[in-house]
Amino acid sequence: MRKLVVADPELCYGCRTCEMVCSLHLTGAFRPGASGIHRHTLVDDLGFTAVSCLHCADPLCLRACPVGAITRDDKGTVTIDRSACVGCLTCALVCPVGAVSVVDGRPVKCDLCGGEPLCAKWCPHEALSVVDAAEVGLERRRSFAEHVSRSARQATGGRYPGGA
Amino acid sequence: MAGTSVTERLLSVDLTASAFDALEIPARLVDGYLGGAALGWRLAYETVGPHDAYDPANPVIISCGALVGTAAPGAAKVSATTRFPTLATEGGRQFVGSSVAGGRDFGVMMRAAGWSHIIITGKAHRPVYLLIDDEGAELVPADDLWGKQDADETAKALRERHGSEVGVLCIGPAGENLVRFAMAFVDFSNSLGRNGLGAVLGSKNLKAVVVRGTGGVEPADPDRFMAAAERVRRRAMEWSGRPSWFKLGMGAGWPIFKYTQYPGRWPRDVWERFYGEHRRLPAVDRILACSACAIGCRIKWRIPEGEYRGEVGAGSPFGKSATSGQLLDVTDQSRMLHLVGLANKAGLCFYTFTRLTDWLTTLFRDGVITKSDTGGLELKRDYETYLTLLDLVVQRKGVGEVMGEGWMGVARALSLDPDDYWYAGISKGVDFIYDARAANLHPLMFSFVTNPRPHHGGLHTLTTGRNRRLEDIRGQLAEWGVPEEALERVFTPSSHNGSFSVGRYTRWMEDAMAVRNALGVCSMYSAFGMESMHDLAEMYSALRGSREFSPSDLLEAGARAFKVKRVLNVRSGFSKEDDRIPEVWLRPMMSPEGTIRTMDYYGEVELTAERFQKTLEEYYDERGWAQALPRELEEPRFLPDRLVPDENAGRGEGS
């Protein structure tokens, strides 16, 4: 039952609340740079989204960590054991989506708050949702399917393309 | 390396010497003024001298609210305090004040870089921008931006250079060319507006301030802090206006706005047809929120039709388009959105520009001024002329040279009287956003007169809304910790004010505003009853951990800050006599829907000059300044000599 936090760029208003509550959880301070989730500004078009660890099935960070400080539990959550971490930052270098940030020379990433991510709970604009990895794309698939069938119906006067 | 304390630190920047200094503000002073703009005023007390706004010795103090950079809902406000270049009177006096703006990044990043206040003095030898990060601060040449990039392009270029998530405060060509109503922009969509900050920064050759950092704010008691933040957030989430704000941002206020900001030229149904919600909705591309805000009032717009179709802008364009559209006889909202976009890019106050334009084009039509006054330009009341005028003002060419001097400058050059202008009124050299005849004399309206403050700047309370129940208005004041005997005074009915004393109420409302600007929280939360003074006291106490702050402790700090502000302006030559009622409020508005006169909040009593005077006297009585205005503070100076501009040294002691 691997979970991840997914952002909807249409609903992200750029407020950084996710960064505030996450960094407080991870570090005891409101510190956007030390958050496990990062609001990102699309400068050219003035839009926003948020990026956090995807808790990969085969995490490069875990494979690359030279001291075995990164583990993946039975729910699929990838975490860094701070007491074992030596701050070599290999995890940050290899992460394919840039979800590991570096604060005071140490890596910081999403730990899913032990199961109930604060970022999604606090997001005032409902841009963040916690989804089951098995269901990633399900919503989009559903809406795509509905869109296709609707437009096909309109275009063909009720007959589906390829149908009788 | 940036830390995470709640200490308020001050960065001092001398542009002339390219020198930087830093100071930790003593805890007792922070506790006394809370932070943000209130502490900014206290810093101004020691650093703002008698100089002209454009004198290099005039400091600009950028302050970040104490709760900014936390999860406190709506905590995003930064302020800029300085002597503004607005010519406030015939004699050219200039007031000291602040502009306040929200934003997504600038305040958050100031705190992350470890600074709560930045004092900028001097004048750079060439155009520069100020870059602040964990490592320190530096001045970077801005020759590639100055004279070449507007405010929008500058913000983009600096984000491309220094990171997409940095905070950017910048000016456009209007500021570079010293237009006295030039603004500074924050994070694309927010403005430090109305007073001419852009021109002060322009006079210093400072194009922008860019800030980024990796530090933050460590609350003394995180659990207590978050419990209070969650209460405010929950009220915001349950607020009944939320669904319409998520469609239109502040533009959702049209049902109230069309009454309170009615210019009286067109019938309301005509106005509705050209500027109502059905016109606004297609122009909204997305909602923009400030840092930690649970609502979101700004928008990114995209012009949906017409010759400017597809053009994009950011801010809060609908209200100003609608009012100025009616004043200028422009029925096409798309054209007004384009004009707002142009003003924003130029870093120019749209209100002042369009109202000066309304005034001069009408006077030209009526033959009061002629081509000999306008550099040969025919001031027609058409859109093409408005576009030409905007360009001339920004470039300070032709009649734009005079218009760029603002109301008093125009009046002086063309022998006109700003009191003759027919909408909203002019006070201390600035046009009001609202007209009291349409809005009624609500406290916000009145407070534009008591201090040089041509914008709400954090003043909203329940009374901004129309016809709120008296017991709710009283309840809000009681919750702030206003003493019972004061409540009795405020809510004693009178023949000059109706159900409550607007003057007495305003004193307490201003103190509450100073609290909000000190903490950096948005007054929309208080306008809609989503945040109480108790919530703010909880969050502030939990943040600082220095001692317990009650609502009345906060309010006392607000009063302290207002006293400082008044001292600064008494020193600048302003007295009670400057708090004059705009004459236009006493002239009936002859609208197609009938005659509109200035009434009290509940529409019970008509305003007269005598009644206004009584209101003003009650304001000063409630402040305790009926006999004499405060001239100095009984507080020792705390800034070391090295941080006080030379010519100002010693002024903190009231010399």
Coordinates of C-alpha atoms in Angstrom, one line a residue, chain A residues 8-17 19-21 23-24 27-34 38-49 102-105 118-126, chain B residues 1-4 69-71 104-105 108-109 112 156 159-160 164-166 188 214-219 222 225-226 229-230 233 237 242 246 286-296 300 302 314:
Chain A
D8 CA -2.7 19.5 -8.7
P9 CA -1.1 22.5 -10.4
E10 CA -4.6 23.9 -11.3
L11 CA -5.4 24.2 -7.6
C12 CA -2.0 25.2 -6.2
Y13 CA -2.3 28.9 -5.4
G14 CA 1.4 29.1 -4.4
C15 CA 0.9 29.8 -0.6
R16 CA 3.7 27.6 0.8
T17 CA 1.5 26.3 3.6
E19 CA 6.4 23.9 3.3
M20 CA 5.6 25.6 6.6
V21 CA 3.8 22.6 8.2
S23 CA 9.4 21.9 7.9
L24 CA 8.0 22.4 11.4
T27 CA 12.9 20.4 12.0
G28 CA 10.9 22.1 14.7
A29 CA 11.1 25.4 12.8
F30 CA 9.2 27.0 10.0
R31 CA 11.8 26.7 7.4
P32 CA 10.7 26.4 3.8
G33 CA 14.2 25.3 2.6
A34 CA 14.1 22.4 5.0
H38 CA 8.6 22.2 -2.2
R39 CA 6.2 24.7 -3.8
H40 CA 7.6 25.5 -7.2
T41 CA 6.8 28.6 -9.2
L42 CA 6.5 28.4 -13.0
V43 CA 8.0 31.8 -13.6
D44 CA 7.1 32.1 -17.3
D45 CA 3.4 31.5 -16.8
L46 CA 2.9 32.4 -13.2
G47 CA 1.6 29.1 -12.0
F48 CA 2.6 26.8 -9.2
T49 CA 2.9 23.2 -8.2
V102 CA 20.1 19.8 1.6
V103 CA 19.9 21.8 4.8
D104 CA 22.9 22.6 7.0
G105 CA 24.8 20.0 5.0
L118 CA 0.5 17.2 7.2
C119 CA 0.9 19.0 3.9
A120 CA -2.2 17.5 2.4
K121 CA -4.1 17.9 5.6
W122 CA -3.2 21.7 5.8
C123 CA -3.3 22.6 2.1
P124 CA -6.1 25.2 2.2
H125 CA -6.8 24.9 -1.5
E126 CA -7.1 21.2 -1.7
Chain B
M1 CA 24.6 30.0 7.5
A2 CA 21.0 31.1 8.3
G3 CA 19.6 30.1 11.6
T4 CA 16.1 29.6 12.9
G69 CA 7.3 32.9 7.4
T70 CA 5.2 30.7 9.7
A71 CA 1.9 28.8 9.1
R104 CA 4.3 34.7 -1.5
D105 CA 8.0 34.9 -1.3
V108 CA 9.2 34.4 3.8
M109 CA 12.6 34.7 2.3
A112 CA 14.7 32.7 5.9
K156 CA 11.2 37.4 -14.2
R159 CA 14.1 34.8 -10.7
E160 CA 15.7 33.3 -13.7
S164 CA 12.4 30.7 -9.1
E165 CA 11.5 30.7 -5.4
V166 CA 13.3 33.9 -4.4
F188 CA 4.6 39.8 -9.3
T214 CA 17.6 28.6 4.0
G215 CA 16.9 29.6 7.6
G216 CA 13.6 30.2 9.2
V217 CA 11.6 30.9 12.3
E218 CA 11.6 28.5 15.3
P219 CA 8.5 29.0 17.6
P222 CA 5.1 24.9 18.3
F225 CA 1.2 28.0 17.9
M226 CA -0.3 25.4 15.6
A229 CA -3.2 28.7 13.6
E230 CA -5.5 25.8 13.1
R233 CA -7.6 28.3 9.3
M237 CA -12.2 27.1 5.5
R242 CA -15.0 31.1 0.2
F246 CA -12.1 30.9 -5.2
R286 CA -6.1 31.4 -11.7
I287 CA -6.3 32.5 -8.1
L288 CA -3.1 33.6 -6.3
A289 CA -2.6 33.3 -2.6
C290 CA 0.0 35.1 -0.3
S291 CA 2.2 33.0 1.9
A292 CA 0.2 30.8 4.3
C293 CA -3.1 32.3 3.2
A294 CA -6.1 30.0 3.3
I295 CA -8.1 32.2 1.0
G296 CA -6.4 33.9 -1.9
K300 CA -3.7 36.0 -12.6
R302 CA -6.0 36.7 -19.1
A314 CA -1.3 39.6 -12.0

